[in-house]
PDB file of C-alpha atoms in Angstrom:
ATOM      1  CA  MET K   1       3.787 -25.290 -13.217  1.00 45.00           C
ATOM      2  CA  ASP K   2       1.032 -22.494 -14.868  1.00 50.00           C
ATOM      3  CA  ASN K   3       2.555 -20.038 -17.024  1.00 51.00           C
ATOM      4  CA  ASP K   4      -0.774 -18.470 -17.768  1.00 53.00           C
ATOM      5  CA  THR K   5      -0.859 -15.576 -15.706  1.00 60.00           C
ATOM      6  CA  SER K   6      -2.884 -13.417 -17.597  1.00 76.00           C
ATOM      7  CA  GLU K   7      -5.250 -13.236 -14.739  1.00 84.00           C
ATOM      8  CA  PHE K   8      -5.150 -14.562 -11.229  1.00 90.00           C
ATOM      9  CA  ILE K   9      -7.502 -16.278  -9.199  1.00 88.00           C
ATOM     10  CA  LEU K  10      -8.239 -14.685  -5.488  1.00 87.00           C
ATOM     11  CA  TRP K  11      -9.388 -16.249  -2.241  1.00 81.00           C
ATOM     12  CA  GLU K  12     -12.983 -17.219  -2.061  1.00 76.00           C
ATOM     13  CA  PHE K  13     -14.637 -16.564   1.127  1.00 75.00           C
ATOM     14  CA  SER K  14     -17.166 -19.357   0.948  1.00 70.00           C
ATOM     15  CA  GLU K  15     -19.030 -21.445  -1.825  1.00 74.00           C
ATOM     16  CA  ILE K  16     -22.215 -20.087   0.195  1.00 75.00           C
ATOM     17  CA  TRP K  17     -23.647 -17.322  -1.519  1.00 75.00           C
ATOM     18  CA  GLU K  18     -25.176 -16.026   1.548  1.00 77.00           C
ATOM     19  CA  LEU K  19     -21.993 -15.934   3.307  1.00 79.00           C
ATOM     20  CA  GLN K  20     -20.242 -14.502   0.331  1.00 81.00           C
ATOM     21  CA  ILE K  21     -22.849 -11.687   0.636  1.00 84.00           C
ATOM     22  CA  MET K  22     -21.875 -11.490   4.335  1.00 85.00           C
ATOM     23  CA  HIS K  23     -18.214 -11.085   3.318  1.00 83.00           C
ATOM     24  CA  MET K  24     -19.183  -7.925   1.016  1.00 86.00           C
ATOM     25  CA  ALA K  25     -21.581  -6.405   3.519  1.00 89.00           C
ATOM     26  CA  LEU K  26     -18.534  -6.432   6.213  1.00 89.00           C
ATOM     27  CA  LEU K  27     -16.033  -5.197   3.838  1.00 89.00           C
ATOM     28  CA  LEU K  28     -18.510  -2.416   2.488  1.00 92.00           C
ATOM     29  CA  ILE K  29     -19.390  -1.237   5.839  1.00 93.00           C
ATOM     30  CA  LEU K  30     -15.726  -0.909   6.850  1.00 92.00           C
ATOM     31  CA  TYR K  31     -14.795   0.879   3.897  1.00 94.00           C
ATOM     32  CA  LEU K  32     -17.679   3.268   3.952  1.00 94.00           C
ATOM     33  CA  MET K  33     -16.788   4.093   7.873  1.00 93.00           C
ATOM     34  CA  THR K  34     -13.205   4.603   6.853  1.00 93.00           C
ATOM     35  CA  LEU K  35     -13.844   6.823   4.013  1.00 94.00           C
ATOM     36  CA  SER K  36     -16.651   8.770   5.802  1.00 92.00           C
ATOM     37  CA  GLY K  37     -14.269   9.354   8.632  1.00 90.00           C
ATOM     38  CA  ASN K  38     -11.116  10.535   6.853  1.00 93.00           C
ATOM     39  CA  LEU K  39     -13.165  12.753   4.735  1.00 92.00           C
ATOM     40  CA  VAL K  40     -14.740  14.327   8.014  1.00 88.00           C
ATOM     41  CA  ILE K  41     -11.068  14.988   9.102  1.00 89.00           C
ATOM     42  CA  ILE K  42      -9.909  16.103   5.803  1.00 91.00           C
ATOM     43  CA  SER K  43     -13.206  18.623   5.570  1.00 88.00           C
ATOM     44  CA  ALA K  44     -12.284  19.927   9.215  1.00 86.00           C
ATOM     45  CA  ILE K  45      -8.773  20.668   8.375  1.00 88.00           C
ATOM     46  CA  VAL K  46      -9.322  22.376   5.034  1.00 88.00           C
ATOM     47  CA  PHE K  47     -12.213  24.580   5.886  1.00 85.00           C
ATOM     48  CA  ASP K  48     -10.913  25.493   9.330  1.00 84.00           C
ATOM     49  CA  GLN K  49      -8.071  28.217   9.187  1.00 84.00           C
ATOM     50  CA  HIS K  50      -7.203  27.619  12.721  1.00 83.00           C
ATOM     51  CA  LEU K  51      -6.051  23.883  11.835  1.00 84.00           C
ATOM     52  CA  HIS K  52      -3.895  24.903   8.908  1.00 87.00           C
ATOM     53  CA  THR K  53      -0.523  24.123  10.829  1.00 88.00           C
ATOM     54  CA  PRO K  54       2.136  21.656  10.394  1.00 90.00           C
ATOM     55  CA  MET K  55       0.709  19.113  12.845  1.00 87.00           C
ATOM     56  CA  TYR K  56      -2.754  19.022  11.120  1.00 89.00           C
ATOM     57  CA  PHE K  57      -1.046  19.461   7.604  1.00 93.00           C
ATOM     58  CA  PHE K  58       0.340  16.116   7.965  1.00 92.00           C
ATOM     59  CA  LEU K  59      -2.722  14.575   9.570  1.00 90.00           C
ATOM     60  CA  LEU K  60      -4.621  15.772   6.472  1.00 92.00           C
ATOM     61  CA  ASN K  61      -1.762  13.896   4.346  1.00 94.00           C
ATOM     62  CA  LEU K  62      -2.486  10.784   6.869  1.00 92.00           C
ATOM     63  CA  ALA K  63      -6.132  10.702   6.030  1.00 93.00           C
ATOM     64  CA  ILE K  64      -5.602  11.235   2.336  1.00 94.00           C
ATOM     65  CA  GLN K  65      -3.297   8.144   2.194  1.00 93.00           C
ATOM     66  CA  ASP K  66      -5.676   6.060   4.335  1.00 92.00           C
ATOM     67  CA  ILE K  67      -8.426   6.619   1.824  1.00 94.00           C
ATOM     68  CA  GLY K  68      -5.921   5.982  -1.097  1.00 94.00           C
ATOM     69  CA  SER K  69      -4.891   2.752   0.777  1.00 92.00           C
ATOM     70  CA  ILE K  70      -7.933   1.143   1.409  1.00 93.00           C
ATOM     71  CA  SER K  71      -9.834   2.102  -1.880  1.00 94.00           C
ATOM     72  CA  VAL K  72      -6.747   0.052  -3.720  1.00 94.00           C
ATOM     73  CA  ILE K  73      -8.056  -3.436  -2.219  1.00 91.00           C
ATOM     74  CA  VAL K  74     -11.601  -3.134  -0.893  1.00 92.00           C
ATOM     75  CA  PRO K  75     -13.973  -1.859  -4.048  1.00 92.00           C
ATOM     76  CA  LYS K  76     -12.552  -4.849  -5.855  1.00 90.00           C
ATOM     77  CA  ALA K  77     -13.036  -7.160  -3.319  1.00 88.00           C
ATOM     78  CA  VAL K  78     -16.741  -6.031  -2.727  1.00 89.00           C
ATOM     79  CA  PHE K  79     -17.345  -6.053  -6.600  1.00 88.00           C
ATOM     80  CA  ASN K  80     -16.110  -9.841  -6.747  1.00 85.00           C
ATOM     81  CA  SER K  81     -18.168 -10.804  -3.561  1.00 84.00           C
ATOM     82  CA  LEU K  82     -21.265  -9.301  -5.052  1.00 83.00           C
ATOM     83  CA  MET K  83     -20.776 -10.731  -8.922  1.00 83.00           C
ATOM     84  CA  ASN K  84     -19.457 -14.058  -7.396  1.00 80.00           C
ATOM     85  CA  VAL K  85     -16.385 -13.943  -9.169  1.00 84.00           C
ATOM     86  CA  ARG K  86     -12.749 -14.577  -8.061  1.00 85.00           C
ATOM     87  CA  THR K  87     -10.290 -13.147 -11.078  1.00 89.00           C
ATOM     88  CA  ILE K  88      -8.398 -10.191 -11.190  1.00 91.00           C
ATOM     89  CA  SER K  89      -6.273  -9.054 -14.234  1.00 91.00           C
ATOM     90  CA  HIS K  90      -2.712  -9.408 -14.470  1.00 90.00           C
ATOM     91  CA  SER K  91      -2.298  -5.510 -14.715  1.00 91.00           C
ATOM     92  CA  GLY K  92      -4.879  -5.145 -12.057  1.00 91.00           C
ATOM     93  CA  CYS K  93      -2.722  -7.239  -9.517  1.00 92.00           C
ATOM     94  CA  VAL K  94       0.057  -5.041 -10.714  1.00 92.00           C
ATOM     95  CA  ALA K  95      -1.650  -1.976  -9.718  1.00 93.00           C
ATOM     96  CA  GLN K  96      -2.837  -3.320  -6.313  1.00 93.00           C
ATOM     97  CA  VAL K  97       0.635  -4.227  -5.517  1.00 92.00           C
ATOM     98  CA  MET K  98       2.087  -1.139  -6.473  1.00 93.00           C
ATOM     99  CA  PHE K  99      -0.407   1.375  -4.953  1.00 94.00           C
ATOM    100  CA  PHE K 100      -1.085  -0.606  -1.863  1.00 92.00           C
ATOM    101  CA  PHE K 101       2.700  -0.697  -1.099  1.00 89.00           C
ATOM    102  CA  PHE K 102       2.989   2.915  -2.011  1.00 94.00           C
ATOM    103  CA  PHE K 103       0.320   3.856   0.447  1.00 93.00           C
ATOM    104  CA  LEU K 104       1.897   1.571   3.135  1.00 89.00           C
ATOM    105  CA  THR K 105       5.426   3.010   2.832  1.00 90.00           C
ATOM    106  CA  CYS K 106       3.891   6.552   2.901  1.00 92.00           C
ATOM    107  CA  ASP K 107       2.155   5.756   6.062  1.00 90.00           C
ATOM    108  CA  VAL K 108       5.222   4.565   7.698  1.00 89.00           C
ATOM    109  CA  CYS K 109       7.354   7.488   6.553  1.00 91.00           C
ATOM    110  CA  LEU K 110       4.579   9.784   7.601  1.00 92.00           C
ATOM    111  CA  LEU K 111       4.076   8.731  10.861  1.00 90.00           C
ATOM    112  CA  THR K 112       8.070   8.993  11.581  1.00 92.00           C
ATOM    113  CA  VAL K 113       8.041  12.587  10.180  1.00 93.00           C
ATOM    114  CA  MET K 114       4.731  13.236  12.652  1.00 91.00           C
ATOM    115  CA  ALA K 115       6.865  11.962  15.447  1.00 91.00           C
ATOM    116  CA  TYR K 116       9.493  14.568  14.579  1.00 93.00           C
ATOM    117  CA  ASP K 117       7.170  17.340  14.611  1.00 91.00           C
ATOM    118  CA  ARG K 118       5.931  16.425  18.137  1.00 89.00           C
ATOM    119  CA  TYR K 119       9.364  16.165  19.232  1.00 91.00           C
ATOM    120  CA  ILE K 120      10.460  19.799  17.667  1.00 92.00           C
ATOM    121  CA  ALA K 121       7.023  21.236  19.319  1.00 88.00           C
ATOM    122  CA  ILE K 122       7.565  20.025  22.879  1.00 88.00           C
ATOM    123  CA  CYS K 123      11.620  19.886  22.966  1.00 88.00           C
ATOM    124  CA  ASN K 124      12.338  23.039  20.922  1.00 88.00           C
ATOM    125  CA  PRO K 125       9.345  25.104  21.041  1.00 86.00           C
ATOM    126  CA  LEU K 126      10.785  28.554  20.494  1.00 87.00           C
ATOM    127  CA  HIS K 127      12.326  27.411  17.058  1.00 89.00           C
ATOM    128  CA  TYR K 128       9.221  25.509  15.998  1.00 89.00           C
ATOM    129  CA  GLU K 129       7.779  27.892  13.567  1.00 88.00           C
ATOM    130  CA  MET K 130      11.090  28.319  11.883  1.00 90.00           C
ATOM    131  CA  ILE K 131      12.110  24.911  11.590  1.00 90.00           C
ATOM    132  CA  MET K 132       8.578  23.404  10.934  1.00 91.00           C
ATOM    133  CA  ASN K 133       7.401  26.204   8.288  1.00 91.00           C
ATOM    134  CA  MET K 134       5.109  25.388   5.599  1.00 89.00           C
ATOM    135  CA  ASN K 135       8.020  25.358   2.989  1.00 92.00           C
ATOM    136  CA  ALA K 136       9.778  22.602   4.971  1.00 92.00           C
ATOM    137  CA  CYS K 137       6.738  20.589   5.632  1.00 93.00           C
ATOM    138  CA  THR K 138       5.904  20.551   1.868  1.00 93.00           C
ATOM    139  CA  LYS K 139       9.291  19.585   1.003  1.00 94.00           C
ATOM    140  CA  MET K 140       8.976  16.446   3.627  1.00 93.00           C
ATOM    141  CA  ILE K 141       5.675  15.362   2.187  1.00 94.00           C
ATOM    142  CA  GLY K 142       7.214  15.564  -1.236  1.00 94.00           C
ATOM    143  CA  GLY K 143      10.273  13.636  -0.304  1.00 93.00           C
ATOM    144  CA  LEU K 144       8.367  10.930   1.286  1.00 92.00           C
ATOM    145  CA  TRP K 145       5.877  10.419  -1.382  1.00 94.00           C
ATOM    146  CA  THR K 146       8.830  10.470  -3.831  1.00 93.00           C
ATOM    147  CA  ALA K 147      10.437   7.745  -1.777  1.00 90.00           C
ATOM    148  CA  SER K 148       7.463   5.578  -1.332  1.00 92.00           C
ATOM    149  CA  LEU K 149       6.608   5.667  -4.822  1.00 93.00           C
ATOM    150  CA  LEU K 150      10.275   4.466  -5.765  1.00 90.00           C
ATOM    151  CA  ASN K 151      10.019   1.582  -3.093  1.00 87.00           C
ATOM    152  CA  ALA K 152       6.630   0.785  -4.608  1.00 90.00           C
ATOM    153  CA  SER K 153       8.016   0.485  -7.877  1.00 90.00           C
ATOM    154  CA  LEU K 154      10.761  -1.429  -6.869  1.00 86.00           C
ATOM    155  CA  HIS K 155       8.790  -3.768  -5.139  1.00 82.00           C
ATOM    156  CA  SER K 156       6.510  -4.127  -8.016  1.00 87.00           C
ATOM    157  CA  THR K 157       9.216  -4.645 -10.752  1.00 86.00           C
ATOM    158  CA  VAL K 158      10.961  -7.255  -8.757  1.00 81.00           C
ATOM    159  CA  THR K 159       7.645  -9.109  -7.885  1.00 81.00           C
ATOM    160  CA  PHE K 160       6.262  -9.394 -11.573  1.00 85.00           C
ATOM    161  CA  LEU K 161       9.472  -9.696 -13.890  1.00 80.00           C
ATOM    162  CA  THR K 162       9.716 -13.306 -13.232  1.00 74.00           C
ATOM    163  CA  PRO K 163       7.152 -16.028 -13.893  1.00 80.00           C
ATOM    164  CA  PHE K 164       4.691 -17.518 -11.201  1.00 83.00           C
ATOM    165  CA  CYS K 165       4.441 -21.365 -10.807  1.00 83.00           C
ATOM    166  CA  SER K 166       0.536 -21.011 -10.041  1.00 84.00           C
ATOM    167  CA  LYS K 167      -1.976 -18.246 -10.833  1.00 86.00           C
ATOM    168  CA  ILE K 168      -4.005 -18.972  -7.570  1.00 86.00           C
ATOM    169  CA  ILE K 169      -3.711 -16.221  -4.404  1.00 86.00           C
ATOM    170  CA  ASN K 170      -4.710 -17.367  -1.194  1.00 83.00           C
ATOM    171  CA  GLN K 171      -5.925 -14.042  -0.135  1.00 84.00           C
ATOM    172  CA  PHE K 172      -8.635 -11.687  -1.190  1.00 86.00           C
ATOM    173  CA  TYR K 173      -6.191  -9.084  -3.094  1.00 89.00           C
ATOM    174  CA  CYS K 174      -2.979  -9.219  -4.514  1.00 89.00           C
ATOM    175  CA  GLU K 175      -0.447  -8.917  -1.353  1.00 84.00           C
ATOM    176  CA  ILE K 176       3.263  -9.661  -1.869  1.00 81.00           C
ATOM    177  CA  PRO K 177       3.922 -12.368   0.911  1.00 79.00           C
ATOM    178  CA  TYR K 178       1.091 -14.390  -1.072  1.00 83.00           C
ATOM    179  CA  LEU K 179       2.475 -13.619  -4.693  1.00 84.00           C
ATOM    180  CA  LEU K 180       5.788 -14.986  -2.895  1.00 78.00           C
ATOM    181  CA  LYS K 181       4.263 -18.141  -2.222  1.00 79.00           C
ATOM    182  CA  ILE K 182       3.355 -18.830  -5.784  1.00 83.00           C
ATOM    183  CA  ALA K 183       6.530 -17.234  -7.243  1.00 78.00           C
ATOM    184  CA  CYS K 184       9.079 -19.611  -8.962  1.00 77.00           C
ATOM    185  CA  SER K 185      12.207 -19.696  -6.613  1.00 65.00           C
ATOM    186  CA  SER K 186      14.453 -17.224  -8.757  1.00 59.00           C
ATOM    187  CA  SER K 187      12.133 -14.495  -8.195  1.00 55.00           C
ATOM    188  CA  TYR K 188      11.604 -15.377  -4.660  1.00 58.00           C
ATOM    189  CA  VAL K 189      15.213 -14.880  -3.805  1.00 62.00           C
ATOM    190  CA  TYR K 190      15.080 -11.260  -5.358  1.00 62.00           C
ATOM    191  CA  GLU K 191      12.060 -10.035  -3.637  1.00 61.00           C
ATOM    192  CA  ILE K 192      13.328 -11.517  -0.219  1.00 67.00           C
ATOM    193  CA  GLY K 193      16.071  -9.061  -0.620  1.00 70.00           C
ATOM    194  CA  VAL K 194      13.991  -6.392  -1.415  1.00 68.00           C
ATOM    195  CA  MET K 195      11.566  -7.066   1.486  1.00 69.00           C
ATOM    196  CA  THR K 196      14.900  -7.310   3.986  1.00 75.00           C
ATOM    197  CA  PHE K 197      15.622  -3.792   2.864  1.00 74.00           C
ATOM    198  CA  THR K 198      12.394  -2.407   3.282  1.00 74.00           C
ATOM    199  CA  GLY K 199      12.098  -4.413   6.672  1.00 75.00           C
ATOM    200  CA  THR K 200      15.209  -2.603   7.504  1.00 81.00           C
ATOM    201  CA  LEU K 201      14.045   0.978   6.673  1.00 81.00           C
ATOM    202  CA  ALA K 202      10.665   0.305   8.769  1.00 81.00           C
ATOM    203  CA  LEU K 203      12.680  -0.958  11.459  1.00 84.00           C
ATOM    204  CA  GLY K 204      14.858   2.130  11.283  1.00 88.00           C
ATOM    205  CA  CYS K 205      11.577   4.232  11.389  1.00 87.00           C
ATOM    206  CA  PHE K 206      10.220   2.321  14.438  1.00 88.00           C
ATOM    207  CA  ILE K 207      13.750   3.031  16.185  1.00 91.00           C
ATOM    208  CA  PHE K 208      13.515   6.528  15.478  1.00 92.00           C
ATOM    209  CA  VAL K 209       9.835   7.062  16.585  1.00 91.00           C
ATOM    210  CA  LEU K 210      10.876   5.259  19.712  1.00 90.00           C
ATOM    211  CA  VAL K 211      13.806   7.424  20.596  1.00 92.00           C
ATOM    212  CA  THR K 212      12.299  10.657  19.793  1.00 92.00           C
ATOM    213  CA  TYR K 213       9.185   9.917  22.218  1.00 90.00           C
ATOM    214  CA  VAL K 214      11.798   8.929  24.912  1.00 90.00           C
ATOM    215  CA  ARG K 215      13.178  12.415  24.476  1.00 91.00           C
ATOM    216  CA  VAL K 216       9.771  13.742  24.128  1.00 89.00           C
ATOM    217  CA  PHE K 217       8.617  12.342  27.737  1.00 88.00           C
ATOM    218  CA  SER K 218      11.725  13.320  29.534  1.00 89.00           C
ATOM    219  CA  ALA K 219      11.092  16.665  28.170  1.00 87.00           C
ATOM    220  CA  VAL K 220       7.309  16.736  29.335  1.00 86.00           C
ATOM    221  CA  LEU K 221       8.268  15.301  32.676  1.00 85.00           C
ATOM    222  CA  ARG K 222      10.217  18.141  33.161  1.00 85.00           C
ATOM    223  CA  ILE K 223       7.383  20.798  32.774  1.00 82.00           C
ATOM    224  CA  PRO K 224       6.386  22.309  36.098  1.00 84.00           C
ATOM    225  CA  SER K 225       3.015  22.619  35.900  1.00 83.00           C
ATOM    226  CA  VAL K 226       0.375  19.643  35.806  1.00 82.00           C
ATOM    227  CA  GLU K 227      -2.055  21.416  33.107  1.00 81.00           C
ATOM    228  CA  GLY K 228       1.301  21.742  30.857  1.00 79.00           C
ATOM    229  CA  ARG K 229       2.138  18.212  31.199  1.00 82.00           C
ATOM    230  CA  THR K 230      -1.340  16.871  30.138  1.00 82.00           C
ATOM    231  CA  LYS K 231      -1.410  19.214  27.370  1.00 80.00           C
ATOM    232  CA  ALA K 232       1.890  18.075  26.199  1.00 79.00           C
ATOM    233  CA  PHE K 233       0.803  14.381  26.691  1.00 81.00           C
ATOM    234  CA  SER K 234      -2.656  14.963  24.877  1.00 79.00           C
ATOM    235  CA  THR K 235      -0.893  16.026  21.856  1.00 78.00           C
ATOM    236  CA  CYS K 236       1.462  13.058  21.461  1.00 82.00           C
ATOM    237  CA  LEU K 237      -1.258  10.242  22.629  1.00 82.00           C
ATOM    238  CA  PRO K 238      -2.978  10.135  19.427  1.00 82.00           C
ATOM    239  CA  HIS K 239       0.043   9.555  17.391  1.00 82.00           C
ATOM    240  CA  ILE K 240       1.416   7.061  19.590  1.00 85.00           C
ATOM    241  CA  ILE K 241      -1.996   4.869  19.595  1.00 84.00           C
ATOM    242  CA  VAL K 242      -1.971   5.152  15.700  1.00 84.00           C
ATOM    243  CA  PHE K 243       1.798   4.409  14.933  1.00 85.00           C
ATOM    244  CA  SER K 244       1.475   1.319  17.458  1.00 84.00           C
ATOM    245  CA  ILE K 245      -1.867  -0.071  16.048  1.00 81.00           C
ATOM    246  CA  PHE K 246      -0.318   0.256  12.233  1.00 80.00           C
ATOM    247  CA  PHE K 247       3.153  -1.157  12.935  1.00 80.00           C
ATOM    248  CA  PHE K 248       2.515  -4.029  15.287  1.00 80.00           C
ATOM    249  CA  THR K 249      -0.616  -5.296  12.844  1.00 77.00           C
ATOM    250  CA  ALA K 250       1.597  -4.808   9.855  1.00 76.00           C
ATOM    251  CA  SER K 251       4.955  -6.547  11.335  1.00 75.00           C
ATOM    252  CA  PHE K 252       2.553  -9.437  12.327  1.00 73.00           C
ATOM    253  CA  ALA K 253       1.026  -9.600   8.952  1.00 70.00           C
ATOM    254  CA  TYR K 254       4.159  -9.647   7.098  1.00 69.00           C
ATOM    255  CA  LEU K 255       6.482 -11.580   9.635  1.00 69.00           C
ATOM    256  CA  ARG K 256       4.367 -14.334  10.433  1.00 66.00           C
ATOM    257  CA  ALA K 257       4.453 -17.837   8.480  1.00 61.00           C
ATOM    258  CA  ILE K 258       1.599 -17.808   6.330  1.00 61.00           C
ATOM    259  CA  SER K 259       1.592 -21.294   5.406  1.00 56.00           C
ATOM    260  CA  ASP K 260       0.598 -22.034   9.021  1.00 49.00           C
ATOM    261  CA  SER K 261      -2.543 -19.966   9.043  1.00 54.00           C
ATOM    262  CA  PRO K 262      -5.841 -21.103   7.925  1.00 53.00           C
ATOM    263  CA  PRO K 263      -7.487 -18.675   5.312  1.00 65.00           C
ATOM    264  CA  HIS K 264      -9.945 -17.327   7.432  1.00 70.00           C
ATOM    265  CA  LEU K 265      -7.624 -16.623   9.994  1.00 73.00           C
ATOM    266  CA  ASP K 266      -5.275 -14.736   7.287  1.00 73.00           C
ATOM    267  CA  PHE K 267      -8.388 -12.925   6.411  1.00 76.00           C
ATOM    268  CA  ILE K 268      -8.771 -11.673  10.129  1.00 78.00           C
ATOM    269  CA  ILE K 269      -5.200 -10.720  10.161  1.00 77.00           C
ATOM    270  CA  THR K 270      -5.240  -8.745   6.893  1.00 79.00           C
ATOM    271  CA  VAL K 271      -8.501  -6.885   7.981  1.00 81.00           C
ATOM    272  CA  MET K 272      -6.610  -5.895  11.355  1.00 80.00           C
ATOM    273  CA  TYR K 273      -3.605  -4.310   9.931  1.00 79.00           C
ATOM    274  CA  SER K 274      -5.073  -2.945   6.262  1.00 85.00           C
ATOM    275  CA  ILE K 275      -8.475  -1.497   7.113  1.00 87.00           C
ATOM    276  CA  VAL K 276      -8.572  -1.166  10.878  1.00 85.00           C
ATOM    277  CA  PRO K 277      -6.083   1.137  11.376  1.00 86.00           C
ATOM    278  CA  PRO K 278      -7.200   3.943   8.558  1.00 89.00           C
ATOM    279  CA  MET K 279     -10.871   2.972  10.020  1.00 88.00           C
ATOM    280  CA  MET K 280      -9.481   4.185  13.553  1.00 86.00           C
ATOM    281  CA  ASN K 281      -7.275   7.060  12.788  1.00 85.00           C
ATOM    282  CA  PRO K 282     -10.002   9.575  12.320  1.00 85.00           C
ATOM    283  CA  LEU K 283     -11.674   8.197  15.520  1.00 83.00           C
ATOM    284  CA  ILE K 284      -8.662   8.393  17.799  1.00 82.00           C
ATOM    285  CA  TYR K 285      -7.613  12.064  16.613  1.00 78.00           C
ATOM    286  CA  SER K 286     -11.188  13.392  16.686  1.00 73.00           C
ATOM    287  CA  LEU K 287     -11.632  11.721  20.534  1.00 65.00           C
ATOM    288  CA  ARG K 288      -8.455  12.799  21.606  1.00 64.00           C
ATOM    289  CA  ASN K 289      -7.980  16.338  20.127  1.00 71.00           C
ATOM    290  CA  LYS K 290      -9.834  19.371  21.190  1.00 75.00           C
ATOM    291  CA  ASP K 291      -8.971  21.213  18.096  1.00 76.00           C
ATOM    292  CA  ILE K 292     -10.594  18.775  15.839  1.00 78.00           C
ATOM    293  CA  LYS K 293     -13.683  18.557  18.233  1.00 75.00           C
ATOM    294  CA  LEU K 294     -14.058  22.495  18.104  1.00 79.00           C
ATOM    295  CA  SER K 295     -13.414  22.559  14.206  1.00 77.00           C
ATOM    296  CA  LEU K 296     -16.245  19.564  13.468  1.00 73.00           C
ATOM    297  CA  SER K 297     -18.648  21.586  15.871  1.00 77.00           C
ATOM    298  CA  ARG K 298     -18.369  24.671  13.986  1.00 76.00           C
ATOM    299  CA  LEU K 299     -18.214  22.732  10.446  1.00 70.00           C
ATOM    300  CA  PHE K 300     -21.256  20.629  11.667  1.00 68.00           C
ATOM    301  CA  GLY K 301     -23.120  23.737  12.780  1.00 69.00           C
ATOM    302  CA  HIS K 302     -22.230  25.497   9.507  1.00 63.00           C
ATOM    303  CA  ILE K 303     -23.885  22.999   7.317  1.00 64.00           C
ATOM    304  CA  SER K 304     -27.088  22.532   9.776  1.00 61.00           C
ATOM    305  CA  LEU K 305     -27.466  26.416   9.616  1.00 57.00           C
ATOM    306  CA  HIS K 306     -27.311  26.225   5.899  1.00 56.00           C
ATOM    307  CA  PHE K 307     -29.962  23.519   5.624  1.00 58.00           C
ATOM    308  CA  LYS K 308     -32.355  25.670   7.865  1.00 59.00           C
ATOM    309  CA  GLU K 309     -32.081  28.899   5.559  1.00 58.00           C
ATOM    310  CA  MET K 310     -32.747  26.619   2.474  1.00 58.00           C
TER     311      MET K 310
END
């Protein structure tokens, strides 16, 4: 037992310096791609009046949350690889758990709200503006951010209240399943209870989204015109893809038996659910959404014209 947990020791990608640099470069490239893609989406929505609607308001928040979630873990990992260090302070580890779980919960809740938005838009279009007005959307965002903060605070408190039996975390950032592996038995029981509660909520969100889209597709198939059905499907497809990638990769990462996987496989799985979805979201929405593509073309057109005038 090692009760000295003033700092934790994170997983080392390789003892070979060149491989450490490769690890750093990979994470940095993925981070910059995610950051630039989401900033482009944010800029398009903020500066285009045509996109000031509930659907794009939610997409704006999703982009902000994606930047937040990846910024919590990647910069520290890149710094550690560059400086060839493995440690993270106790307070830094608490902050990573707190904020990463906050953004993770926000994503689940927001994707659920976005499914409800598509349901109202397609199944109850005449009352859409009355139900999904800006005041209601703002309250939804405020509510999910508050609930996510409370959930993250609960997890952080339970995880770090009791002592750890080791300070070696077999992951490149502080993640709850890996902290559970080194926690003493008393804390492990409490955290399993909290994780079960959160898993139940996540499952509830998944069932809600599933039932919502069953009703949405039933309504879409009743639309008489092919053009109308195509348009309705096109507004739903990006959200379905984003939700599926996020939910199934996160579920696999949190439900699998960690001890059965070698560290490098754990690294790949972690990248798949914590970095790939935030990186893919802007690409999925920009490729499948004509409004976003038109907004981006106008935005880049204004920028290029401005540089020409200079």
